mmCIF file of C-alpha atoms in Angstrom:
data_model
loop_
_atom_site.group_PDB
_atom_site.id
_atom_site.type_symbol
_atom_site.label_atom_id
_atom_site.label_comp_id
_atom_site.label_asym_id
_atom_site.label_seq_id
_atom_site.Cartn_x
_atom_site.Cartn_y
_atom_site.Cartn_z
ATOM 1 C CA MET A 505 165.618 73.556 76.083
ATOM 2 C CA GLU A 506 166.153 69.943 76.878
ATOM 3 C CA THR A 507 166.161 69.301 80.800
ATOM 4 C CA PRO A 508 167.622 65.801 82.434
ATOM 5 C CA GLY A 509 165.594 63.189 82.222
ATOM 6 C CA GLY A 510 163.124 65.524 80.552
ATOM 7 C CA SER A 511 162.369 62.195 78.180
ATOM 8 C CA GLU A 512 160.775 60.358 80.971
ATOM 9 C CA PHE A 513 158.049 63.030 81.672
ATOM 10 C CA THR A 514 154.578 63.672 79.432
ATOM 11 C CA LEU A 515 153.102 67.312 81.087
ATOM 12 C CA THR A 516 150.264 68.785 80.097
ATOM 13 C CA SER A 517 150.561 71.852 82.021
ATOM 14 C CA THR A 518 153.212 74.180 83.170
ATOM 15 C CA TYR A 519 153.452 72.185 86.220
ATOM 16 C CA LEU A 520 155.494 74.069 89.633
ATOM 17 C CA ASN A 521 153.927 72.289 92.124
ATOM 18 C CA THR A 522 156.631 69.293 92.943
ATOM 19 C CA ALA A 523 156.577 70.541 96.305
ATOM 20 C CA SER A 524 152.993 69.119 96.496
ATOM 21 C CA CYS A 525 153.743 66.185 94.772
ATOM 22 C CA GLY A 526 156.059 65.247 92.244
ATOM 23 C CA VAL A 527 154.933 64.101 88.525
ATOM 24 C CA LEU A 528 155.835 60.276 87.580
ATOM 25 C CA PRO A 529 158.034 59.395 84.658
ATOM 26 C CA ARG A 530 157.030 57.365 82.212
ATOM 27 C CA ARG A 531 159.071 53.865 83.702
ATOM 28 C CA ALA A 532 156.909 54.457 87.068
ATOM 29 C CA VAL A 533 153.868 54.684 85.323
ATOM 30 C CA ALA A 534 154.528 51.728 83.107
ATOM 31 C CA ALA A 535 155.463 49.624 85.781
ATOM 32 C CA ILE A 536 152.358 50.828 88.012
ATOM 33 C CA THR A 537 150.314 49.714 84.943
ATOM 34 C CA SER A 538 151.684 46.488 85.013
ATOM 35 C CA LEU A 539 150.969 45.569 88.081
ATOM 36 C CA VAL A 540 147.585 47.093 88.680
ATOM 37 C CA ASP A 541 146.116 45.294 85.112
ATOM 38 C CA GLU A 542 147.955 41.755 86.626
ATOM 39 C CA LEU A 543 145.872 42.128 89.775
ATOM 40 C CA ALA A 544 143.029 43.139 87.874
ATOM 41 C CA VAL A 545 142.862 39.267 86.505
ATOM 42 C CA GLY A 546 144.441 37.542 89.022
ATOM 43 C CA ARG A 547 148.246 37.430 89.794
ATOM 44 C CA PRO A 548 149.928 34.577 90.485
ATOM 45 C CA GLY A 549 152.430 36.449 92.543
ATOM 46 C CA GLY A 550 150.077 38.137 94.871
ATOM 47 C CA ALA A 551 149.806 41.290 95.780
ATOM 48 C CA GLY A 552 153.379 42.557 93.943
ATOM 49 C CA ASP A 553 157.055 41.759 93.981
ATOM 50 C CA HIS A 554 159.046 41.871 97.488
ATOM 51 C CA ALA A 555 162.192 42.949 95.064
ATOM 52 C CA VAL A 556 160.692 46.339 94.488
ATOM 53 C CA LEU A 557 161.188 47.072 98.110
ATOM 54 C CA GLY A 558 164.637 46.610 98.428
ATOM 55 C CA ALA A 559 165.580 47.851 94.857
ATOM 56 C CA SER A 560 164.005 51.303 96.804
ATOM 57 C CA ARG A 561 165.816 51.419 99.815
ATOM 58 C CA ALA A 562 168.804 50.670 97.581
ATOM 59 C CA SER A 563 168.459 53.262 95.713
ATOM 60 C CA PHE A 564 167.238 55.777 98.385
ATOM 61 C CA ALA A 565 170.446 54.748 100.570
ATOM 62 C CA ARG A 566 172.937 55.833 97.976
ATOM 63 C CA LEU A 567 171.272 58.557 96.948
ATOM 64 C CA CYS A 568 170.992 59.899 100.563
ATOM 65 C CA GLY A 569 174.255 58.478 101.615
ATOM 66 C CA VAL A 570 173.352 56.202 103.969
ATOM 67 C CA ALA A 571 174.293 52.626 104.419
ATOM 68 C CA GLU A 572 171.341 50.162 102.951
ATOM 69 C CA ASP A 573 171.092 48.514 106.718
ATOM 70 C CA ARG A 574 170.062 52.145 108.458
ATOM 71 C CA VAL A 575 166.811 52.443 106.154
ATOM 72 C CA ALA A 576 163.233 51.740 106.965
ATOM 73 C CA ALA A 577 160.699 51.471 104.825
ATOM 74 C CA GLY A 578 157.178 52.448 105.290
ATOM 75 C CA SER A 579 154.045 54.181 104.338
ATOM 76 C CA SER A 580 153.645 57.666 105.999
ATOM 77 C CA LEU A 581 155.674 60.300 107.405
ATOM 78 C CA ALA A 582 153.641 61.136 110.271
ATOM 79 C CA VAL A 583 153.973 57.126 111.652
ATOM 80 C CA GLN A 584 158.033 57.191 111.175
ATOM 81 C CA VAL A 585 157.880 60.032 113.283
ATOM 82 C CA ALA A 586 155.668 58.686 115.765
ATOM 83 C CA LEU A 587 158.202 55.699 115.812
ATOM 84 C CA VAL A 588 160.780 58.346 117.544
ATOM 85 C CA ALA A 589 158.546 59.857 119.684
ATOM 86 C CA ALA A 590 157.010 56.965 121.071
ATOM 87 C CA SER A 591 160.807 56.418 121.891
ATOM 88 C CA LEU A 592 161.183 59.336 123.753
ATOM 89 C CA PRO A 593 161.068 59.461 127.971
ATOM 90 C CA ALA A 594 158.108 61.350 129.621
ATOM 91 C CA GLY A 595 159.067 64.739 129.749
ATOM 92 C CA ALA A 596 161.359 65.200 126.931
ATOM 93 C CA GLU A 597 162.362 68.496 125.496
ATOM 94 C CA VAL A 598 161.871 68.511 121.789
ATOM 95 C CA LEU A 599 162.461 71.428 119.685
ATOM 96 C CA PHE A 600 161.413 72.824 116.311
ATOM 97 C CA PRO A 601 161.234 75.650 114.682
ATOM 98 C CA GLU A 602 158.335 77.885 114.398
ATOM 99 C CA GLY A 603 155.777 77.046 111.900
ATOM 100 C CA GLU A 604 157.584 73.520 110.938
ATOM 101 C CA TYR A 605 155.107 70.466 109.037
ATOM 102 C CA THR A 606 152.603 69.424 110.821
ATOM 103 C CA SER A 607 153.446 66.132 110.619
ATOM 104 C CA VAL A 608 156.465 66.781 112.186
ATOM 105 C CA ILE A 609 155.111 68.082 115.356
ATOM 106 C CA THR A 610 151.809 66.451 115.963
ATOM 107 C CA PRO A 611 153.047 62.886 116.787
ATOM 108 C CA PHE A 612 154.558 64.286 119.491
ATOM 109 C CA ALA A 613 152.692 66.868 120.728
ATOM 110 C CA ILE A 614 149.784 64.192 121.163
ATOM 111 C CA ARG A 615 151.603 62.253 123.651
ATOM 112 C CA GLY A 616 150.969 64.880 126.053
ATOM 113 C CA ASP A 617 153.997 64.721 128.584
ATOM 114 C CA LEU A 618 156.619 66.226 126.071
ATOM 115 C CA ALA A 619 158.054 69.321 126.606
ATOM 116 C CA LEU A 620 157.515 71.089 122.984
ATOM 117 C CA ARG A 621 159.750 74.171 122.255
ATOM 118 C CA TYR A 622 159.804 76.358 119.161
ATOM 119 C CA ALA A 623 162.281 78.750 117.769
ATOM 120 C CA PRO A 624 162.679 80.537 115.076
ATOM 121 C CA LEU A 625 164.434 78.642 111.877
ATOM 122 C CA GLU A 626 167.850 81.044 111.904
ATOM 123 C CA ALA A 627 168.133 80.805 115.592
ATOM 124 C CA LEU A 628 167.377 77.453 116.381
ATOM 125 C CA ALA A 629 171.052 75.808 116.429
ATOM 126 C CA ASP A 630 171.096 78.476 119.222
ATOM 127 C CA ALA A 631 168.407 77.373 121.042
ATOM 128 C CA VAL A 632 169.757 74.020 121.786
ATOM 129 C CA ARG A 633 170.324 73.275 125.426
ATOM 130 C CA PRO A 634 171.303 71.356 128.417
ATOM 131 C CA GLY A 635 168.350 68.656 128.805
ATOM 132 C CA THR A 636 167.193 69.278 125.054
ATOM 133 C CA GLU A 637 166.269 65.699 124.203
ATOM 134 C CA LEU A 638 165.890 66.002 120.530
ATOM 135 C CA VAL A 639 165.556 68.501 117.655
ATOM 136 C CA ALA A 640 163.192 67.830 114.909
ATOM 137 C CA TYR A 641 162.981 70.215 111.672
ATOM 138 C CA SER A 642 162.796 70.184 108.039
ATOM 139 C CA ALA A 643 165.652 70.495 106.022
ATOM 140 C CA VAL A 644 163.910 72.510 103.618
ATOM 141 C CA GLN A 645 160.784 74.337 104.902
ATOM 142 C CA SER A 646 157.440 73.242 103.254
ATOM 143 C CA ALA A 647 155.980 76.496 103.445
ATOM 144 C CA ASP A 648 158.868 78.524 101.905
ATOM 145 C CA GLY A 649 161.897 76.937 100.996
ATOM 146 C CA ARG A 650 164.328 78.302 103.249
ATOM 147 C CA ILE A 651 167.016 75.444 104.063
ATOM 148 C CA ALA A 652 168.515 74.525 107.563
ATOM 149 C CA ASP A 653 172.084 74.984 108.430
ATOM 150 C CA PHE A 654 172.467 71.278 109.023
ATOM 151 C CA ALA A 655 175.913 71.849 110.504
ATOM 152 C CA ALA A 656 175.476 74.408 113.057
ATOM 153 C CA VAL A 657 172.327 72.549 114.668
ATOM 154 C CA ARG A 658 174.216 69.089 114.379
ATOM 155 C CA GLU A 659 177.188 70.412 116.367
ATOM 156 C CA ALA A 660 174.765 72.741 118.796
ATOM 157 C CA ALA A 661 172.832 69.364 119.224
ATOM 158 C CA ALA A 662 176.517 67.300 119.948
ATOM 159 C CA VAL A 663 177.691 69.142 122.566
ATOM 160 C CA HIS A 664 174.433 69.265 124.111
ATOM 161 C CA GLY A 665 173.550 65.734 124.091
ATOM 162 C CA ALA A 666 170.314 65.794 122.114
ATOM 163 C CA ARG A 667 169.745 63.764 119.041
ATOM 164 C CA THR A 668 168.485 64.931 115.417
ATOM 165 C CA LEU A 669 165.462 64.120 113.364
ATOM 166 C CA VAL A 670 165.249 65.659 110.161
ATOM 167 C CA ASP A 671 162.409 65.392 107.319
ATOM 168 C CA MET A 672 163.985 65.577 104.220
ATOM 169 C CA SER A 673 160.723 65.313 102.249
ATOM 170 C CA GLN A 674 161.553 68.651 100.374
ATOM 171 C CA SER A 675 165.203 68.164 99.842
ATOM 172 C CA ALA A 676 165.723 64.341 99.144
ATOM 173 C CA GLY A 677 166.181 64.083 95.318
ATOM 174 C CA TRP A 678 167.541 67.156 94.707
ATOM 175 C CA LEU A 679 169.619 68.663 97.637
ATOM 176 C CA PRO A 680 172.594 67.095 98.007
ATOM 177 C CA LEU A 681 172.148 65.739 101.819
ATOM 178 C CA ASP A 682 174.269 62.626 103.671
ATOM 179 C CA ALA A 683 171.385 61.427 105.249
ATOM 180 C CA GLY A 684 173.933 59.310 107.799
ATOM 181 C CA SER A 685 175.315 62.457 109.466
ATOM 182 C CA PHE A 686 171.515 62.736 111.611
ATOM 183 C CA ASP A 687 170.402 59.981 114.320
ATOM 184 C CA TYR A 688 167.061 60.020 112.318
ATOM 185 C CA THR A 689 165.625 61.069 108.897
ATOM 186 C CA VAL A 690 162.465 60.468 107.336
ATOM 187 C CA THR A 691 161.404 60.593 103.520
ATOM 188 C CA CYS A 692 158.023 60.658 101.819
ATOM 189 C CA GLY A 693 158.474 59.365 98.569
ATOM 190 C CA TYR A 694 155.861 61.573 96.498
ATOM 191 C CA LYS A 695 157.032 64.962 96.032
ATOM 192 C CA PHE A 696 161.212 65.455 94.820
ATOM 193 C CA LEU A 697 161.398 61.637 94.791
ATOM 194 C CA LEU A 698 158.890 61.588 91.957
ATOM 195 C CA GLY A 699 156.613 58.522 93.390
ATOM 196 C CA LEU A 700 153.003 58.118 94.998
ATOM 197 C CA ARG A 701 151.663 57.780 98.790
ATOM 198 C CA GLY A 702 152.363 55.288 100.337
ATOM 199 C CA VAL A 703 156.646 55.345 100.131
ATOM 200 C CA CYS A 704 158.350 56.570 103.139
ATOM 201 C CA PHE A 705 162.078 55.883 104.426
ATOM 202 C CA LEU A 706 163.222 56.508 107.923
ATOM 203 C CA THR A 707 167.042 56.162 108.620
ATOM 204 C CA VAL A 708 168.525 55.523 111.733
ATOM 205 C CA THR A 709 172.218 55.138 113.314
ATOM 206 C CA GLU A 710 173.282 51.884 114.748
ATOM 207 C CA GLU A 711 173.257 53.528 118.354
ATOM 208 C CA ALA A 712 169.623 55.115 117.808
ATOM 209 C CA GLN A 713 168.344 51.923 116.635
ATOM 210 C CA HIS A 714 168.859 50.439 119.876
ATOM 211 C CA THR A 715 166.844 53.070 121.515
ATOM 212 C CA LEU A 716 163.367 52.788 118.919
ATOM 213 C CA ARG A 717 160.861 49.942 119.854
ATOM 214 C CA PRO A 718 159.735 48.347 116.592
ATOM 215 C CA LEU A 719 156.082 49.483 117.419
ATOM 216 C CA TYR A 720 154.603 48.130 114.432
ATOM 217 C CA ALA A 721 156.571 45.071 113.646
ATOM 218 C CA GLY A 722 155.039 42.604 111.607
ATOM 219 C CA THR A 723 156.165 39.365 108.759
ATOM 220 C CA PHE A 724 158.257 42.350 106.750
ATOM 221 C CA ALA A 725 160.218 43.073 109.943
ATOM 222 C CA SER A 726 161.411 39.424 110.293
ATOM 223 C CA THR A 727 164.309 37.623 109.074
ATOM 224 C CA ASP A 728 162.245 34.218 108.843
ATOM 225 C CA TRP A 729 158.900 35.944 107.330
ATOM 226 C CA PRO A 730 156.584 33.671 110.089
ATOM 227 C CA LEU A 731 152.894 33.676 108.762
ATOM 228 C CA TYR A 732 151.036 32.454 111.732
ATOM 229 C CA GLY A 733 152.182 33.530 115.703
ATOM 230 C CA PRO A 734 154.526 36.158 117.008
ATOM 231 C CA VAL A 735 157.410 37.219 115.192
ATOM 232 C CA GLU A 736 160.406 35.585 117.334
ATOM 233 C CA HIS A 737 163.562 37.127 115.430
ATOM 234 C CA LEU A 738 163.520 40.996 114.347
ATOM 235 C CA ALA A 739 165.736 41.889 111.241
ATOM 236 C CA PRO A 740 169.255 42.858 112.738
ATOM 237 C CA THR A 741 169.140 46.005 110.798
ATOM 238 C CA ALA A 742 166.970 48.901 110.290
ATOM 239 C CA ARG A 743 164.624 46.689 108.277
ATOM 240 C CA ARG A 744 162.672 45.660 112.022
ATOM 241 C CA PHE A 745 161.142 49.246 111.770
ATOM 242 C CA ASP A 746 159.801 47.885 108.249
ATOM 243 C CA GLU A 747 155.891 48.258 107.452
ATOM 244 C CA SER A 748 154.212 45.893 105.474
ATOM 245 C CA PRO A 749 154.583 47.704 101.840
ATOM 246 C CA ALA A 750 152.057 49.444 99.557
ATOM 247 C CA TYR A 751 153.369 47.517 96.863
ATOM 248 C CA VAL A 752 151.903 49.598 94.007
ATOM 249 C CA ALA A 753 153.490 52.421 95.620
ATOM 250 C CA TYR A 754 156.776 50.860 95.507
ATOM 251 C CA HIS A 755 156.421 49.315 91.787
ATOM 252 C CA GLY A 756 156.357 52.874 90.719
ATOM 253 C CA ALA A 757 159.254 54.138 93.599
ATOM 254 C CA ALA A 758 162.355 51.528 92.325
ATOM 255 C CA ARG A 759 161.643 53.085 88.805
ATOM 256 C CA SER A 760 161.521 56.847 89.809
ATOM 257 C CA LEU A 761 164.392 56.286 92.059
ATOM 258 C CA ALA A 762 166.768 54.392 89.405
ATOM 259 C CA LEU A 763 165.839 57.584 86.925
ATOM 260 C CA LEU A 764 167.131 60.511 89.929
ATOM 261 C CA GLU A 765 170.646 57.837 90.784
ATOM 262 C CA GLU A 766 171.308 57.911 86.737
ATOM 263 C CA VAL A 767 170.804 61.635 86.098
ATOM 264 C CA GLY A 768 172.286 62.187 89.745
ATOM 265 C CA THR A 769 171.811 64.337 92.824
ATOM 266 C CA ALA A 770 173.756 67.140 91.432
ATOM 267 C CA ALA A 771 173.022 67.266 88.055
ATOM 268 C CA VAL A 772 169.033 67.598 89.604
ATOM 269 C CA HIS A 773 170.417 70.637 91.768
ATOM 270 C CA ARG A 774 172.009 72.618 89.387
ATOM 271 C CA HIS A 775 169.299 72.545 86.844
ATOM 272 C CA VAL A 776 166.734 72.922 89.677
ATOM 273 C CA THR A 777 168.440 76.086 91.449
ATOM 274 C CA GLY A 778 169.072 77.400 88.066
ATOM 275 C CA LEU A 779 165.304 77.849 87.720
ATOM 276 C CA ALA A 780 164.670 79.206 90.754
ATOM 277 C CA ARG A 781 167.249 82.002 90.509
ATOM 278 C CA ARG A 782 165.778 82.798 87.214
ATOM 279 C CA CYS A 783 161.921 83.047 88.853
ATOM 280 C CA THR A 784 163.801 84.937 91.497
ATOM 281 C CA GLU A 785 164.928 87.422 89.302
ATOM 282 C CA GLY A 786 162.165 87.855 87.253
ATOM 283 C CA LEU A 787 160.008 88.325 90.458
ATOM 284 C CA ALA A 788 162.022 91.185 91.228
ATOM 285 C CA ALA A 789 161.393 93.118 88.003
ATOM 286 C CA LEU A 790 157.367 92.383 88.902
ATOM 287 C CA GLY A 791 158.203 94.457 92.167
ATOM 288 C CA LEU A 792 157.603 90.598 94.178
ATOM 289 C CA SER A 793 160.344 89.546 96.643
ATOM 290 C CA ALA A 794 161.046 86.074 96.958
ATOM 291 C CA VAL A 795 162.109 84.406 100.449
ATOM 292 C CA ALA A 796 166.374 84.654 99.833
ATOM 293 C CA GLY A 797 167.542 80.962 99.751
ATOM 294 C CA ASP A 798 169.021 78.577 96.911
ATOM 295 C CA SER A 799 166.631 76.474 96.899
ATOM 296 C CA ALA A 800 164.018 74.095 93.980
ATOM 297 C CA ILE A 801 161.195 75.931 96.094
ATOM 298 C CA VAL A 802 160.455 79.890 95.519
ATOM 299 C CA ALA A 803 157.880 81.744 97.906
ATOM 300 C CA VAL A 804 156.441 85.029 97.571
ATOM 301 C CA ARG A 805 155.305 86.417 101.187
ATOM 302 C CA GLY A 806 151.895 87.282 100.776
ATOM 303 C CA GLN A 807 150.718 86.425 97.556
ATOM 304 C CA GLY A 808 149.041 83.373 98.319
ATOM 305 C CA GLU A 809 145.946 84.601 96.551
ATOM 306 C CA ARG A 810 147.711 84.603 92.982
ATOM 307 C CA VAL A 811 147.188 81.009 92.481
ATOM 308 C CA GLU A 812 144.312 81.323 91.090
ATOM 309 C CA ARG A 813 145.611 84.045 88.340
ATOM 310 C CA LEU A 814 148.284 81.487 87.463
ATOM 311 C CA ALA A 815 145.762 78.216 87.162
ATOM 312 C CA ARG A 816 143.866 80.534 84.669
ATOM 313 C CA ALA A 817 147.114 80.673 82.750
ATOM 314 C CA GLY A 818 147.524 76.742 82.671
ATOM 315 C CA VAL A 819 150.147 77.204 85.806
ATOM 316 C CA VAL A 820 149.929 74.925 88.527
ATOM 317 C CA ALA A 821 151.099 76.236 91.623
ATOM 318 C CA SER A 822 150.067 76.173 94.918
ATOM 319 C CA ALA A 823 149.523 78.680 98.364
ATOM 320 C CA ARG A 824 151.123 77.940 101.805
ATOM 321 C CA ALA A 825 151.179 79.679 104.866
ATOM 322 C CA GLY A 826 149.823 82.607 102.486
ATOM 323 C CA HIS A 827 152.471 82.687 99.836
ATOM 324 C CA LEU A 828 152.538 82.104 96.931
ATOM 325 C CA ARG A 829 154.900 78.749 96.280
ATOM 326 C CA LEU A 830 156.731 77.781 93.033
ATOM 327 C CA SER A 831 158.728 74.614 92.831
ATOM 328 C CA PHE A 832 161.249 72.888 90.399
ATOM 329 C CA HIS A 833 162.273 69.454 89.486
ATOM 330 C CA LEU A 834 163.614 67.742 86.695
ATOM 331 C CA TYR A 835 160.685 68.194 83.979
ATOM 332 C CA ASN A 836 160.826 71.735 84.543
ATOM 333 C CA THR A 837 161.994 74.345 81.730
ATOM 334 C CA PRO A 838 162.689 78.007 81.718
ATOM 335 C CA GLU A 839 159.959 78.308 79.395
ATOM 336 C CA HIS A 840 157.690 77.515 82.194
ATOM 337 C CA VAL A 841 159.288 80.174 84.393
ATOM 338 C CA ASP A 842 158.504 82.250 81.859
ATOM 339 C CA ARG A 843 155.240 81.267 81.956
ATOM 340 C CA ALA A 844 154.301 81.542 85.148
ATOM 341 C CA LEU A 845 155.964 85.293 85.317
ATOM 342 C CA ASP A 846 154.106 86.295 82.397
ATOM 343 C CA ALA A 847 150.568 85.054 83.879
ATOM 344 C CA LEU A 848 152.232 87.221 87.085
ATOM 345 C CA ALA A 849 153.096 90.450 85.040
#
């Protein structure tokens, strides 16, 4: 079975682990290799081409339904979450789902002067209350693939005057989602966006931009690109929150994001959720119950030890929070699902 964009990939294993790290498409590998080869012999243009940063920002904005001037480009999820954490007043209450991804929580916890509270993901909207300053959560949970009720949380936050921070690292690229409907989103680029570590995007509403301090501001956050002395004129858009880019990673990201645009999020969604349903049904036939949800990530509670059995059969998966976790993307086929099921039988 031909997959959308499948000719772009050269898998040599049954790779079902995109939730840990995505596979690079051919075009990204070519761009990265070309830059590295040039750097090895002395590249006249320096470390990389700045145009790839703009192209990556624009592609990400289109994929996630947000204006380009609301997107900041950086290197790390924790760094961008920390920017938001630093903006909160002392004593502010931040609400998280139980079992949330560490990098979404720790930048707030490390401050030591914020009130952190937790609730089950299914009850997150009900847990928002007067005095809640921010609700921070992943659109799709890393540990088991559960999808949050965005509309309910957003409505509850609006009622109580709270802002929302959504980690889209496990959803951007396959789940149709409007980043513009949240105050902040953060998305690392090395999972379903098919890039390398060193690429991360922050989206910020116009209103919320006024509450963030550009703590990491340097040349790339300015309007006039000063090389010496302090930046005097910061970019009027979210670009003032940019970090200095990891050029090698962004050279790849520009091509990977372009591929995702060509295929389209709706097509990716149909493909990966179809594979996930096939997997879930097959697991049920083996007497294994997957966590419920129409997600690209399928998890089987308490079965994390089966990862080694899959590895011996050439199937790459992962164990998270004690669960067996399988995740699907463009390069996966029904045959990959069946190989995993055969190895588990």
